[in-house]
Short mmCIF file of C-alpha atoms in Angstrom, two decimals:
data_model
loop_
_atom_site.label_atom_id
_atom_site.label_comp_id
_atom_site.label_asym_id
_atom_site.label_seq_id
_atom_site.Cartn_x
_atom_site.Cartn_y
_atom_site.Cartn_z
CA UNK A 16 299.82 164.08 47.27
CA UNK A 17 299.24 160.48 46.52
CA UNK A 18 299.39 159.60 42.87
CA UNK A 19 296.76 157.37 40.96
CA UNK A 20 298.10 154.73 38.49
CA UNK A 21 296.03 155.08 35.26
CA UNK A 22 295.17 151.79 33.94
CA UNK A 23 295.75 151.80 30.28
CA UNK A 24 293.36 149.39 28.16
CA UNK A 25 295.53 147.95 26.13
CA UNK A 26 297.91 147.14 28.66
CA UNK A 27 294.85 145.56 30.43
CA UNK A 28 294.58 143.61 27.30
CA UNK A 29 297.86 142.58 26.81
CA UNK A 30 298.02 140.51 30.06
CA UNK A 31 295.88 137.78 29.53
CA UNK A 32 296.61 137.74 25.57
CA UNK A 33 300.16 137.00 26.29
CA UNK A 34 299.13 133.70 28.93
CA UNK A 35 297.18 132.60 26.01
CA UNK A 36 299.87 132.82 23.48
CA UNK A 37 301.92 131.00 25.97
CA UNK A 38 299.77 128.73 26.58
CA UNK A 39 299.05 128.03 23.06
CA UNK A 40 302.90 127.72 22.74
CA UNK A 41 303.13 125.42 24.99
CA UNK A 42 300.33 122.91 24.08
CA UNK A 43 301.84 123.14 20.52
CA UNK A 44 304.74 122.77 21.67
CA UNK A 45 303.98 118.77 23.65
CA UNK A 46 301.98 118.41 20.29
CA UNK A 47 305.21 118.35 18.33
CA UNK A 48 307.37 115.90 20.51
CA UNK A 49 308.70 112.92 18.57
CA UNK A 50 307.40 109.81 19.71
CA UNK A 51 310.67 107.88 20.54
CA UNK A 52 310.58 104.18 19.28
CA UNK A 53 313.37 101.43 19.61
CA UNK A 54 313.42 99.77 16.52
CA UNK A 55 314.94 96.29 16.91
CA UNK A 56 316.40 94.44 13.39
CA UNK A 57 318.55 92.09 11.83
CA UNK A 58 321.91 94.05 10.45
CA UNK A 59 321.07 92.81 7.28
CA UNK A 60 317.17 93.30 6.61
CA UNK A 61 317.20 96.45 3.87
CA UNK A 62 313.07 96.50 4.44
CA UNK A 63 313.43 97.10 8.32
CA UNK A 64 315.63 100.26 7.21
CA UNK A 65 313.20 101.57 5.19
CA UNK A 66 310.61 101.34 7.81
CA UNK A 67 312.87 103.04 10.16
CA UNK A 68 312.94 105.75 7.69
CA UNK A 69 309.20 105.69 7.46
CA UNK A 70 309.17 106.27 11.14
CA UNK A 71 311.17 109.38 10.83
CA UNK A 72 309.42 110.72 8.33
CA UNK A 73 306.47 110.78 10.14
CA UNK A 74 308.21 112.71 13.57
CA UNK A 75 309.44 109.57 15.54
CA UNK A 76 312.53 109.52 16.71
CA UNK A 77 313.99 105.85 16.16
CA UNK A 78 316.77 104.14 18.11
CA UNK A 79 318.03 100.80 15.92
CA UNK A 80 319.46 98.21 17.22
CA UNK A 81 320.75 95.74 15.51
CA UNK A 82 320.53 91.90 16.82
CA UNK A 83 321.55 88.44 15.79
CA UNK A 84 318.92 86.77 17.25
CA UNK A 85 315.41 88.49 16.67
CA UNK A 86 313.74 85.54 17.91
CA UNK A 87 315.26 85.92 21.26
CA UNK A 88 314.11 89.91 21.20
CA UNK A 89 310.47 89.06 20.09
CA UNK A 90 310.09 86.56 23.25
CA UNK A 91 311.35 89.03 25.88
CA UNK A 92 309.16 91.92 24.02
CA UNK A 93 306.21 89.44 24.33
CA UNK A 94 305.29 89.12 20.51
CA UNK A 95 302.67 86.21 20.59
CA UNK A 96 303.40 83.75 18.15
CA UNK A 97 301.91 83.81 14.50
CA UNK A 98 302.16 87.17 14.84
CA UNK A 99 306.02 87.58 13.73
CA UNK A 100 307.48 90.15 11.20
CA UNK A 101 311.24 90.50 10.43
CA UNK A 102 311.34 93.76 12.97
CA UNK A 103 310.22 94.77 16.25
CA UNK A 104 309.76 98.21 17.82
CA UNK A 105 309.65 99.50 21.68
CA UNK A 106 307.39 102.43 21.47
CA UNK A 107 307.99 104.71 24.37
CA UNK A 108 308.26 101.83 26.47
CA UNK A 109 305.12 101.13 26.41
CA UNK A 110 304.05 99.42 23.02
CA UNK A 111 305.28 96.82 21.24
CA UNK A 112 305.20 97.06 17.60
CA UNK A 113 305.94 93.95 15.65
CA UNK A 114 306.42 94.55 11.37
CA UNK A 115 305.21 96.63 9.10
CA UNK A 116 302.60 98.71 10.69
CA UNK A 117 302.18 102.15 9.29
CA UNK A 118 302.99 105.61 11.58
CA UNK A 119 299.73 106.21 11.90
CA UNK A 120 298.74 103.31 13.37
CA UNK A 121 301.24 103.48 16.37
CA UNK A 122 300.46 107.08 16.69
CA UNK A 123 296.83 106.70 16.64
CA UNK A 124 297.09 104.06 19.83
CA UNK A 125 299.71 106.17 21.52
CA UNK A 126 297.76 108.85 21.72
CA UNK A 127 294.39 106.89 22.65
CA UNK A 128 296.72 105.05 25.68
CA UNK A 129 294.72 102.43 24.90
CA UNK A 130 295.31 99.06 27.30
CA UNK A 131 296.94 96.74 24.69
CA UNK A 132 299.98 95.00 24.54
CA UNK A 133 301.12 96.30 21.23
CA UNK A 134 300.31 96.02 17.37
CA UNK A 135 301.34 93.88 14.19
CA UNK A 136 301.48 93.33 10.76
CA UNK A 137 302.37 89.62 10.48
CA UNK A 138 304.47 88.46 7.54
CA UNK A 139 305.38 91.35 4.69
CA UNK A 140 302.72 92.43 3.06
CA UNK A 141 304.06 94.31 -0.31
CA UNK A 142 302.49 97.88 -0.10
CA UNK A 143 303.27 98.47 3.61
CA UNK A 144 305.71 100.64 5.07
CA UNK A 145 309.29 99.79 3.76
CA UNK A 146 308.10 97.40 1.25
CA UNK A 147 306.72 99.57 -1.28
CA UNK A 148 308.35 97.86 -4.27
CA UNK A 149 306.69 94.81 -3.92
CA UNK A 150 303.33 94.64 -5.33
CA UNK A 151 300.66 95.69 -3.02
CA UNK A 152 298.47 93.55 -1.14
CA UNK A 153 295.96 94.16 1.60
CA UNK A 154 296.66 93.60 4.82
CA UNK A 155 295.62 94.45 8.11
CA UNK A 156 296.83 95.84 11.44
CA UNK A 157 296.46 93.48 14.14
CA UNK A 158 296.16 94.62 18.29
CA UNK A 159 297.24 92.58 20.86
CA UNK A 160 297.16 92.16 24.75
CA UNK A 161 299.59 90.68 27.24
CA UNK A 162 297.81 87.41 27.20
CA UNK A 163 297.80 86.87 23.16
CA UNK A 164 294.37 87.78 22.49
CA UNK A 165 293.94 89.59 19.26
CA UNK A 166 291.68 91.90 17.27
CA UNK A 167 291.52 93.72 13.65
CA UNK A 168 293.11 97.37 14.71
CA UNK A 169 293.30 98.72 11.12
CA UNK A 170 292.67 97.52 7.52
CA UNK A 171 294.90 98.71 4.52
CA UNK A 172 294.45 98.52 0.93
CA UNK A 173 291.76 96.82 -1.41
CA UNK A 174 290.03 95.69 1.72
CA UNK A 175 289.96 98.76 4.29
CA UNK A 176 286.88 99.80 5.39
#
């Protein structure tokens, strides 16, 4: 006598239920990967710190390493000049990230894989990441390409749009 399986409806259910929770795992799961960044700066710069921190915060993991000679690092990272900061970051070695820019910033171009070179807040503008205690200013996020050119990526402050 050959036997007929019964299907049962909820076990009918179950099956594709459970490859969408898992697939909802998983997709939530690349969501929350750290961004890793290396985050190159003088040994004695107490404002590059504090942006390092401000990375963390905000789910990146940061490298730092220290250097002598930041000049040197900002030439082989191709920083264009008048663009300079007192740190620079690799971010997943694929930007370049030169000063104060906030987390959001970098996260926002990482995730559009834009085609730039990298982004920068020249100088040290009180009010940006690590240098809260100095009275704020605005300033503004600058993108770059391999070749120098430059655009307005993001305003902060009094004068953000």
């Amino acid at each position: 006598m050959k036997r007929t399986a019964q299907r049962n409806p909820l076990a009918s259910m179950l099956g594709p239920l459970a490859l969408l929770f898992l697939a909802s795992g998983a997709v939530a799961e690349d969501a929350a990967q750290p961004i890793e960044a290396v985050v190159y700066k003088s040994p004695s710069c107490g404002c590059c710190s504090k942006w390092v921190e401000h990375l963390e915060e905000n789910g990146f993991q940061v490298e730092t390493v220290e250097s002598s000679d930041m000049n040197a690092v900002k030439k082989r990272l191709g920083v264009p000049i008048g663009l300079a900061s007192c740190h620079t970051a690799l971010v997943e070695d694929t930007y370049v990230v030169e000063g104060h820019v906030p987390a959001e910033d970098i996260r926002r171009l990482f995730e559009s894989g834009a085609e730039a070179k990298g982004l920068a807040v020249p100088g040290m503008p009180g009010g940006s990441p690590g240098m809260e205690s100095a009275p704020a200013t605005p300033y503004e996020v600058i993108l770059f390409d391999a070749e120098g050119n430059t655009e307005v990526y993001a305003e902060h402050g009094d004068n953000a749009r």
